Amino acid sequence: MTVLDTPAWRPRTDAAPLMPDPEPFRLLGTPEAARLDPALLGELYGQLVRGRRYNRQATALTRQGRLAVYPSSTGQEACEVAAALALGAQDWLFPSYRDTLAVVARGVDPVEALTLLRGDWHTGYDPRATRVAPLSTPLSTQLPHAVGLAHAARVSGDDVVALAMVGDGGTSEGDFHEALNFAAVWHAPVVFLVQNNGFAISVPLAKQTAAPSLAHKAVGYGMPGRLVDGNDVAAVHQVLTEAVARARAGGGPTLVEAITYRVEAHTNADDATRYRTDDEVAAWQAHDPIALLERELAGRGLLDDALRQRAADEAEALAADLRTRMQEEPRLDPAELFAHVYAEPTQQLREQEAMLRAELEAEQQS
Amino acid sequence: MSAATPGVAARPAPAPAPPKPTTMAQALNQALRDAMAADRSVHVMGEDVGTLGGVFRITDGLAAEFGEDRCTDTPLAEAGILGTAVGMAMYGLRPVVEMQFDAFAYPAFEQLVSHVARMRNRTRGALPLPLTIRIPFGGGIGGVEHHSDSSEAYYLHTPGLHVVTPATVEDAYGLLRAAIASDDPVVFMEPKRLYWSKADWSAQEPAQVPPIGRAVVRRTGRSATLVTYGPSVPVCLEAAEAAKEEGWDLGVVDLRSLVPFDEETVAAAVRATGRAVVVHESSGFGGAGAEIAARITERCFHHLSAPVLRVAGFDIPYPPPMLERHHLPGVDRILDAVGRLQWEEA
């Protein structure tokens, strides 16, 4: 018996239960899938088809000059949809910049969700009303926000879980580390979803980390890590639902790594042929989230024409609404540039606003 | 969602105690205690703020009085501290973050610039962040490297932040109460060499708390005006006293708030004398003094008898403690600058 054996200096946590399984968790195409609720599968299917169509329409809007940029989540729809559907109404979603689709699946207006990428303002929806944080362009900086919000809810005695989304590249950032550490120390009701889509713009995962998996990183913080097939929407939904339930029950945070693939380039401004092969993309398209679910539905005799048609109709309605409303010129008010800097504008801001107004009036008269 | 109660007065204030000798550190501690008592949404967080009461004892006794959920020892990670505080403020709490030292706050810079300063603007006012970030700053305490930076210029250059700094025991209390009550993020810079300065003082009613953004004339003068803030205020008052022997009657303006900047008070004080010297401890190049001097020139040009001069720290990394006295603006350097205000042409 030495001082090293006293409680203050002994490791407090048994690492084994925190370890992720060696293989990603899958449901679709496995015997366990038979237990999945057909209504849930139908809903997930509708959301995936809708999500794919939303990505395609938004990408088209960049070509028409209606969006400044769009980081597509094509191929990653299973993660986007499952993240939104795993949460209750009172919970909060903290998206990264590639997660517009999760924001829409959560119920935010599809045009308001694109305000940042259209460029008429930064955030178009009310985060408090929707319980969706602004899309975060800086990497991983939204993760400590999620931890702080979840912690605040817990100390306030409220039943609120935060789910924060980040990519594989984002796990290299310091804020990822600090957020996970704070979450574990505070036992905060938060779920971290890492979408490992293989690339941070052009840089592959092998240049990003030497960890056994990104899910393994959880162990060092003292929280469980889960590894899941990110294109298996039923699996992602189940893992996230369990993690949310665990957080809600006071079990603390979970790190989920979903292995998926960014089928499109980083954004419409990127050329992915410079850093990956068509064969690789094709291999992943053979493991497409919609195709995987369709196979499952078909195998159980659930994929009838009615389901297909309803999903396609809903997707087209969403796309048509997006097209129509995005053709409208956004409302722009230059004076608003000064309206939200502080609760009350400073004297200097009032003077600058007056200067801008005068310039605009002169412009109109000339 | 639990709605936070903004503002201060939630319970009746106790009868004011008679004034007694009080340090700035004690007044700051009292401000935190009173704010926490008045508003349950006020949470104090940072490194060593709980059991220890902070390395400068500013949070002394708060964890014992309000519990560790409201005065929280965090992991040692400034970006994480400020980042989680952002989330807490998003939920409706009113976090008061302590950065242990000026130079230890830099890891939190991205959270401050990219989120704290912008969240209200980003969300069209839907998500204001009522956050106070306390930063002990400045030199003169014999600190080794990274313990004496004057970092205010980084913050005042960032739209969306308020930047305030007290120079007196009374203002330490009042400005901190005002910062915590503010619905905007406030970088609250505490001149650490004034922590042990004393005054006869008792806590004010919240109603008497000075609003953020008002400078105060500490001394009226007829010869020239010293414009300063924070740790340099007592130095300037000492210089003004010493200047009497030279036949100069110097005024001293204590800005108290760098953002918002009180141009009216400064301009009126400078117009009254026609000469101005801006004094601060941080490096001069690109510092607060450059902005202040430019604004004085723009506002008061026809009243000026001499160019506005600056007395600032040298443009060097903060020196080791055994050399810092050469770096810090002192009475002699201030009086030398006053002497260069073109008196021969008057």
Short mmCIF file of N, CA and C in Angstrom, two decimals, chain A residues 34-166:
data_model
loop_
_atom_site.label_atom_id
_atom_site.label_comp_id
_atom_site.label_asym_id
_atom_site.label_seq_id
_atom_site.Cartn_x
_atom_site.Cartn_y
_atom_site.Cartn_z
N ALA A 34 -35.07 -6.77 -38.28
CA ALA A 34 -36.45 -7.24 -38.31
C ALA A 34 -37.27 -6.62 -37.18
N ARG A 35 -36.59 -6.21 -36.10
CA ARG A 35 -37.32 -5.65 -34.95
C ARG A 35 -37.65 -4.17 -35.14
N LEU A 36 -37.10 -3.56 -36.19
CA LEU A 36 -37.30 -2.11 -36.36
C LEU A 36 -38.75 -1.80 -36.73
N ASP A 37 -39.25 -0.78 -36.14
CA ASP A 37 -40.62 -0.35 -36.34
C ASP A 37 -40.83 0.15 -37.79
N PRO A 38 -41.76 -0.46 -38.54
CA PRO A 38 -41.97 -0.03 -39.92
C PRO A 38 -42.30 1.46 -40.05
N ALA A 39 -43.04 1.99 -39.07
CA ALA A 39 -43.39 3.42 -39.14
C ALA A 39 -42.13 4.28 -39.06
N LEU A 40 -41.20 3.88 -38.18
CA LEU A 40 -39.94 4.64 -38.05
C LEU A 40 -39.15 4.55 -39.35
N LEU A 41 -39.08 3.33 -39.90
CA LEU A 41 -38.33 3.16 -41.16
C LEU A 41 -38.95 4.00 -42.27
N GLY A 42 -40.26 4.07 -42.29
CA GLY A 42 -40.94 4.87 -43.30
C GLY A 42 -40.62 6.35 -43.13
N GLU A 43 -40.60 6.79 -41.88
CA GLU A 43 -40.29 8.21 -41.63
C GLU A 43 -38.85 8.52 -42.02
N LEU A 44 -37.94 7.62 -41.64
CA LEU A 44 -36.53 7.83 -41.98
C LEU A 44 -36.35 7.85 -43.50
N TYR A 45 -37.08 6.97 -44.18
CA TYR A 45 -36.98 6.93 -45.63
C TYR A 45 -37.44 8.25 -46.26
N GLY A 46 -38.59 8.70 -45.81
CA GLY A 46 -39.10 9.97 -46.33
C GLY A 46 -38.11 11.10 -46.09
N GLN A 47 -37.51 11.14 -44.90
CA GLN A 47 -36.56 12.20 -44.57
C GLN A 47 -35.29 12.09 -45.43
N LEU A 48 -34.84 10.87 -45.67
CA LEU A 48 -33.63 10.70 -46.48
C LEU A 48 -33.86 11.19 -47.91
N VAL A 49 -34.99 10.79 -48.48
CA VAL A 49 -35.28 11.19 -49.87
C VAL A 49 -35.43 12.71 -49.95
N ARG A 50 -36.11 13.25 -48.97
CA ARG A 50 -36.29 14.69 -48.90
C ARG A 50 -34.92 15.38 -48.75
N GLY A 51 -34.08 14.82 -47.90
CA GLY A 51 -32.76 15.41 -47.65
C GLY A 51 -31.89 15.38 -48.88
N ARG A 52 -31.90 14.25 -49.59
CA ARG A 52 -31.11 14.15 -50.82
C ARG A 52 -31.56 15.21 -51.82
N ARG A 53 -32.87 15.39 -51.91
CA ARG A 53 -33.41 16.37 -52.86
C ARG A 53 -33.05 17.79 -52.44
N TYR A 54 -33.06 18.03 -51.15
CA TYR A 54 -32.69 19.36 -50.64
C TYR A 54 -31.24 19.67 -51.00
N ASN A 55 -30.36 18.70 -50.78
CA ASN A 55 -28.95 18.90 -51.14
C ASN A 55 -28.80 19.20 -52.63
N ARG A 56 -29.53 18.44 -53.45
CA ARG A 56 -29.41 18.62 -54.90
C ARG A 56 -29.92 20.00 -55.31
N GLN A 57 -31.06 20.41 -54.70
CA GLN A 57 -31.62 21.71 -55.04
C GLN A 57 -30.70 22.85 -54.58
N ALA A 58 -30.15 22.72 -53.39
CA ALA A 58 -29.28 23.79 -52.87
C ALA A 58 -28.03 23.90 -53.75
N THR A 59 -27.49 22.76 -54.17
CA THR A 59 -26.32 22.80 -55.05
C THR A 59 -26.67 23.49 -56.37
N ALA A 60 -27.88 23.19 -56.89
CA ALA A 60 -28.33 23.85 -58.12
C ALA A 60 -28.43 25.37 -57.91
N LEU A 61 -28.85 25.76 -56.73
CA LEU A 61 -29.01 27.20 -56.45
C LEU A 61 -27.65 27.92 -56.45
N THR A 62 -26.57 27.20 -56.10
CA THR A 62 -25.25 27.85 -56.19
C THR A 62 -24.91 28.13 -57.65
N ARG A 63 -25.27 27.20 -58.54
CA ARG A 63 -24.96 27.41 -59.96
C ARG A 63 -25.77 28.56 -60.54
N GLN A 64 -26.95 28.79 -59.96
CA GLN A 64 -27.78 29.89 -60.44
C GLN A 64 -27.42 31.21 -59.75
N GLY A 65 -26.43 31.17 -58.91
CA GLY A 65 -26.03 32.39 -58.21
C GLY A 65 -26.94 32.79 -57.07
N ARG A 66 -27.84 31.88 -56.68
CA ARG A 66 -28.77 32.21 -55.60
C ARG A 66 -28.18 31.90 -54.22
N LEU A 67 -27.16 31.07 -54.18
CA LEU A 67 -26.44 30.81 -52.94
C LEU A 67 -24.97 31.14 -53.18
N ALA A 68 -24.33 31.76 -52.21
CA ALA A 68 -22.91 32.08 -52.35
C ALA A 68 -22.08 30.81 -52.37
N VAL A 69 -22.50 29.85 -51.58
CA VAL A 69 -21.75 28.60 -51.45
C VAL A 69 -22.68 27.58 -50.79
N TYR A 70 -22.46 26.28 -51.08
CA TYR A 70 -23.21 25.26 -50.36
C TYR A 70 -22.32 24.05 -50.09
N PRO A 71 -22.02 23.80 -48.83
CA PRO A 71 -21.30 22.58 -48.48
C PRO A 71 -22.31 21.44 -48.38
N SER A 72 -22.33 20.60 -49.40
CA SER A 72 -23.38 19.57 -49.50
C SER A 72 -23.12 18.42 -48.53
N SER A 73 -24.22 17.86 -48.01
CA SER A 73 -24.11 16.65 -47.19
C SER A 73 -24.64 15.44 -47.95
N THR A 74 -24.59 15.52 -49.29
CA THR A 74 -25.00 14.36 -50.09
C THR A 74 -24.14 13.15 -49.72
N GLY A 75 -24.81 12.04 -49.46
CA GLY A 75 -24.12 10.85 -48.99
C GLY A 75 -24.11 10.74 -47.48
N GLN A 76 -24.32 11.87 -46.81
CA GLN A 76 -24.30 11.89 -45.34
C GLN A 76 -25.70 12.12 -44.77
N GLU A 77 -26.72 11.94 -45.60
CA GLU A 77 -28.08 12.28 -45.16
C GLU A 77 -28.51 11.46 -43.95
N ALA A 78 -28.00 10.23 -43.84
CA ALA A 78 -28.42 9.39 -42.72
C ALA A 78 -28.05 10.04 -41.38
N CYS A 79 -26.83 10.59 -41.32
CA CYS A 79 -26.38 11.24 -40.08
C CYS A 79 -27.19 12.50 -39.83
N GLU A 80 -27.41 13.28 -40.89
CA GLU A 80 -28.12 14.55 -40.74
C GLU A 80 -29.54 14.33 -40.20
N VAL A 81 -30.20 13.36 -40.82
CA VAL A 81 -31.60 13.09 -40.47
C VAL A 81 -31.69 12.47 -39.08
N ALA A 82 -30.82 11.51 -38.80
CA ALA A 82 -30.87 10.82 -37.51
C ALA A 82 -30.58 11.77 -36.36
N ALA A 83 -29.66 12.71 -36.58
CA ALA A 83 -29.33 13.66 -35.52
C ALA A 83 -30.56 14.48 -35.15
N ALA A 84 -31.28 14.94 -36.17
CA ALA A 84 -32.46 15.77 -35.91
C ALA A 84 -33.56 14.96 -35.22
N LEU A 85 -33.74 13.72 -35.69
CA LEU A 85 -34.87 12.93 -35.19
C LEU A 85 -34.61 12.30 -33.82
N ALA A 86 -33.34 12.28 -33.41
CA ALA A 86 -33.03 11.68 -32.11
C ALA A 86 -33.38 12.62 -30.96
N LEU A 87 -33.65 13.89 -31.27
CA LEU A 87 -33.86 14.89 -30.22
C LEU A 87 -35.34 15.11 -29.94
N GLY A 88 -35.63 15.46 -28.69
CA GLY A 88 -36.96 15.90 -28.31
C GLY A 88 -37.12 17.39 -28.59
N ALA A 89 -38.36 17.85 -28.49
CA ALA A 89 -38.65 19.25 -28.83
C ALA A 89 -37.86 20.21 -27.96
N GLN A 90 -37.62 19.85 -26.69
CA GLN A 90 -36.97 20.78 -25.77
C GLN A 90 -35.45 20.76 -25.91
N ASP A 91 -34.92 19.79 -26.67
CA ASP A 91 -33.47 19.64 -26.79
C ASP A 91 -32.89 20.64 -27.79
N TRP A 92 -31.56 20.74 -27.77
CA TRP A 92 -30.87 21.69 -28.66
C TRP A 92 -29.95 20.96 -29.62
N LEU A 93 -29.90 21.46 -30.85
CA LEU A 93 -28.99 20.96 -31.88
C LEU A 93 -27.91 22.01 -32.14
N PHE A 94 -26.65 21.58 -32.19
CA PHE A 94 -25.53 22.49 -32.49
C PHE A 94 -24.85 22.01 -33.77
N PRO A 95 -25.22 22.59 -34.90
CA PRO A 95 -24.71 22.11 -36.18
C PRO A 95 -23.37 22.73 -36.55
N SER A 96 -22.61 22.02 -37.39
CA SER A 96 -21.46 22.62 -38.05
C SER A 96 -21.95 23.20 -39.38
N TYR A 97 -21.03 23.77 -40.14
CA TYR A 97 -21.44 24.44 -41.38
C TYR A 97 -21.99 23.48 -42.43
N ARG A 98 -21.70 22.17 -42.33
CA ARG A 98 -22.18 21.23 -43.34
C ARG A 98 -23.54 20.65 -42.96
N ASP A 99 -24.13 21.12 -41.90
CA ASP A 99 -25.31 20.45 -41.34
C ASP A 99 -26.62 21.20 -41.57
N THR A 100 -26.70 21.95 -42.66
CA THR A 100 -27.96 22.64 -42.97
C THR A 100 -29.12 21.65 -43.01
N LEU A 101 -28.83 20.47 -43.53
CA LEU A 101 -29.90 19.48 -43.67
C LEU A 101 -30.44 19.03 -42.31
N ALA A 102 -29.55 18.85 -41.35
CA ALA A 102 -30.00 18.50 -39.99
C ALA A 102 -30.88 19.61 -39.42
N VAL A 103 -30.51 20.85 -39.72
CA VAL A 103 -31.28 22.01 -39.25
C VAL A 103 -32.69 21.96 -39.85
N VAL A 104 -32.76 21.64 -41.16
CA VAL A 104 -34.06 21.57 -41.83
C VAL A 104 -34.86 20.38 -41.31
N ALA A 105 -34.17 19.24 -41.14
CA ALA A 105 -34.88 18.05 -40.63
C ALA A 105 -35.41 18.29 -39.22
N ARG A 106 -34.78 19.18 -38.49
CA ARG A 106 -35.23 19.52 -37.14
C ARG A 106 -36.48 20.39 -37.19
N GLY A 107 -36.77 20.96 -38.37
CA GLY A 107 -38.00 21.72 -38.51
C GLY A 107 -37.81 23.20 -38.80
N VAL A 108 -36.55 23.63 -38.92
CA VAL A 108 -36.31 25.04 -39.27
C VAL A 108 -36.74 25.27 -40.72
N ASP A 109 -37.27 26.44 -40.98
CA ASP A 109 -37.70 26.78 -42.33
C ASP A 109 -36.53 26.60 -43.31
N PRO A 110 -36.76 25.87 -44.43
CA PRO A 110 -35.65 25.55 -45.34
C PRO A 110 -34.99 26.76 -45.98
N VAL A 111 -35.71 27.85 -46.10
CA VAL A 111 -35.09 29.06 -46.64
C VAL A 111 -34.31 29.79 -45.54
N GLU A 112 -34.91 29.89 -44.36
CA GLU A 112 -34.22 30.54 -43.24
C GLU A 112 -32.92 29.81 -42.90
N ALA A 113 -32.92 28.48 -43.12
CA ALA A 113 -31.70 27.71 -42.83
C ALA A 113 -30.57 28.07 -43.77
N LEU A 114 -30.89 28.66 -44.92
CA LEU A 114 -29.88 28.98 -45.93
C LEU A 114 -29.43 30.45 -45.91
N THR A 115 -29.92 31.21 -44.94
CA THR A 115 -29.58 32.63 -44.90
C THR A 115 -28.06 32.84 -44.92
N LEU A 116 -27.34 32.07 -44.10
CA LEU A 116 -25.88 32.21 -44.04
C LEU A 116 -25.26 32.00 -45.41
N LEU A 117 -25.75 30.97 -46.13
CA LEU A 117 -25.11 30.57 -47.38
C LEU A 117 -25.59 31.41 -48.56
N ARG A 118 -26.76 32.03 -48.39
CA ARG A 118 -27.19 33.01 -49.39
C ARG A 118 -26.43 34.31 -49.17
N GLY A 119 -26.23 34.65 -47.90
CA GLY A 119 -25.41 35.81 -47.59
C GLY A 119 -26.20 37.07 -47.31
N ASP A 120 -27.50 36.96 -47.06
CA ASP A 120 -28.25 38.18 -46.74
C ASP A 120 -28.19 38.49 -45.25
N TRP A 121 -27.85 37.54 -44.44
CA TRP A 121 -27.46 37.76 -43.05
C TRP A 121 -26.65 36.55 -42.63
N HIS A 122 -26.32 36.46 -41.33
CA HIS A 122 -25.52 35.30 -40.90
C HIS A 122 -26.41 34.13 -40.50
N THR A 123 -27.33 34.39 -39.58
CA THR A 123 -28.26 33.34 -39.16
C THR A 123 -29.68 33.82 -39.45
N GLY A 124 -30.46 32.96 -40.09
CA GLY A 124 -31.79 33.39 -40.52
C GLY A 124 -32.91 32.94 -39.61
N TYR A 125 -32.61 32.02 -38.69
CA TYR A 125 -33.66 31.53 -37.80
C TYR A 125 -33.36 31.97 -36.37
N ASP A 126 -34.38 31.89 -35.53
CA ASP A 126 -34.22 32.29 -34.13
C ASP A 126 -33.75 31.06 -33.33
N PRO A 127 -32.50 31.06 -32.87
CA PRO A 127 -32.00 29.87 -32.17
C PRO A 127 -32.80 29.51 -30.93
N ARG A 128 -33.31 30.52 -30.21
CA ARG A 128 -34.06 30.21 -28.98
C ARG A 128 -35.39 29.55 -29.34
N ALA A 129 -36.06 30.07 -30.37
CA ALA A 129 -37.37 29.54 -30.74
C ALA A 129 -37.25 28.14 -31.33
N THR A 130 -36.18 27.91 -32.09
CA THR A 130 -36.05 26.62 -32.78
C THR A 130 -35.18 25.63 -32.00
N ARG A 131 -34.48 26.13 -31.01
CA ARG A 131 -33.50 25.33 -30.27
C ARG A 131 -32.49 24.68 -31.22
N VAL A 132 -32.06 25.52 -32.15
CA VAL A 132 -30.98 25.15 -33.07
C VAL A 132 -29.97 26.29 -33.04
N ALA A 133 -28.75 25.98 -32.66
CA ALA A 133 -27.70 27.01 -32.62
C ALA A 133 -27.36 27.43 -34.05
N PRO A 134 -26.77 28.61 -34.20
CA PRO A 134 -26.35 29.01 -35.55
C PRO A 134 -25.38 27.99 -36.16
N LEU A 135 -25.44 27.83 -37.48
CA LEU A 135 -24.45 27.00 -38.18
C LEU A 135 -23.07 27.57 -37.86
N SER A 136 -22.15 26.71 -37.42
CA SER A 136 -20.85 27.21 -36.98
C SER A 136 -19.82 27.01 -38.08
N THR A 137 -19.31 28.10 -38.60
CA THR A 137 -18.26 28.01 -39.61
C THR A 137 -16.90 27.70 -38.98
N PRO A 138 -16.52 28.38 -37.89
CA PRO A 138 -15.25 27.96 -37.25
C PRO A 138 -15.39 26.53 -36.72
N LEU A 139 -14.36 25.73 -36.91
CA LEU A 139 -14.47 24.31 -36.60
C LEU A 139 -14.46 24.04 -35.10
N SER A 140 -15.41 23.26 -34.66
CA SER A 140 -15.48 22.73 -33.29
C SER A 140 -15.79 23.77 -32.22
N THR A 141 -15.84 25.04 -32.59
CA THR A 141 -16.08 26.05 -31.56
C THR A 141 -17.50 25.98 -31.03
N GLN A 142 -18.40 25.30 -31.76
CA GLN A 142 -19.77 25.15 -31.27
C GLN A 142 -19.87 24.06 -30.21
N LEU A 143 -18.84 23.22 -30.10
CA LEU A 143 -18.93 22.09 -29.16
C LEU A 143 -18.94 22.57 -27.70
N PRO A 144 -18.03 23.47 -27.29
CA PRO A 144 -18.14 23.98 -25.91
C PRO A 144 -19.45 24.72 -25.67
N HIS A 145 -20.01 25.33 -26.70
CA HIS A 145 -21.32 25.99 -26.51
C HIS A 145 -22.37 24.95 -26.11
N ALA A 146 -22.34 23.83 -26.81
CA ALA A 146 -23.31 22.76 -26.52
C ALA A 146 -23.13 22.26 -25.08
N VAL A 147 -21.86 22.11 -24.68
CA VAL A 147 -21.58 21.64 -23.32
C VAL A 147 -22.10 22.66 -22.30
N GLY A 148 -21.81 23.93 -22.55
CA GLY A 148 -22.25 24.98 -21.62
C GLY A 148 -23.76 25.05 -21.52
N LEU A 149 -24.42 24.93 -22.67
CA LEU A 149 -25.89 25.00 -22.65
C LEU A 149 -26.46 23.80 -21.90
N ALA A 150 -25.93 22.63 -22.18
CA ALA A 150 -26.43 21.42 -21.50
C ALA A 150 -26.17 21.51 -20.00
N HIS A 151 -25.01 22.01 -19.64
CA HIS A 151 -24.65 22.19 -18.22
C HIS A 151 -25.60 23.19 -17.56
N ALA A 152 -25.86 24.29 -18.26
CA ALA A 152 -26.76 25.32 -17.72
C ALA A 152 -28.15 24.74 -17.48
N ALA A 153 -28.61 23.93 -18.43
CA ALA A 153 -29.93 23.32 -18.28
C ALA A 153 -29.95 22.38 -17.07
N ARG A 154 -28.88 21.61 -16.93
CA ARG A 154 -28.82 20.64 -15.84
C ARG A 154 -28.82 21.35 -14.48
N VAL A 155 -27.98 22.40 -14.35
CA VAL A 155 -27.95 23.09 -13.05
C VAL A 155 -29.23 23.89 -12.81
N SER A 156 -29.97 24.17 -13.88
CA SER A 156 -31.27 24.84 -13.72
C SER A 156 -32.39 23.84 -13.44
N GLY A 157 -32.05 22.55 -13.46
CA GLY A 157 -33.05 21.52 -13.18
C GLY A 157 -33.96 21.23 -14.36
N ASP A 158 -33.53 21.59 -15.56
CA ASP A 158 -34.38 21.39 -16.75
C ASP A 158 -33.97 20.13 -17.50
N ASP A 159 -34.93 19.52 -18.15
CA ASP A 159 -34.70 18.31 -18.93
C ASP A 159 -34.36 18.70 -20.37
N VAL A 160 -33.09 18.97 -20.62
CA VAL A 160 -32.65 19.39 -21.95
C VAL A 160 -31.34 18.67 -22.27
N VAL A 161 -31.29 18.09 -23.46
CA VAL A 161 -30.06 17.46 -23.96
C VAL A 161 -29.57 18.28 -25.15
N ALA A 162 -28.25 18.42 -25.29
CA ALA A 162 -27.67 19.07 -26.46
C ALA A 162 -26.96 18.04 -27.31
N LEU A 163 -27.19 18.11 -28.62
CA LEU A 163 -26.48 17.23 -29.56
C LEU A 163 -25.63 18.12 -30.46
N ALA A 164 -24.32 17.87 -30.45
CA ALA A 164 -23.40 18.74 -31.20
C ALA A 164 -22.75 17.94 -32.32
N MET A 165 -22.70 18.55 -33.49
CA MET A 165 -22.19 17.87 -34.68
C MET A 165 -20.83 18.46 -35.08
N VAL A 166 -19.96 17.60 -35.54
CA VAL A 166 -18.61 18.02 -35.93
C VAL A 166 -18.10 17.00 -36.96
#
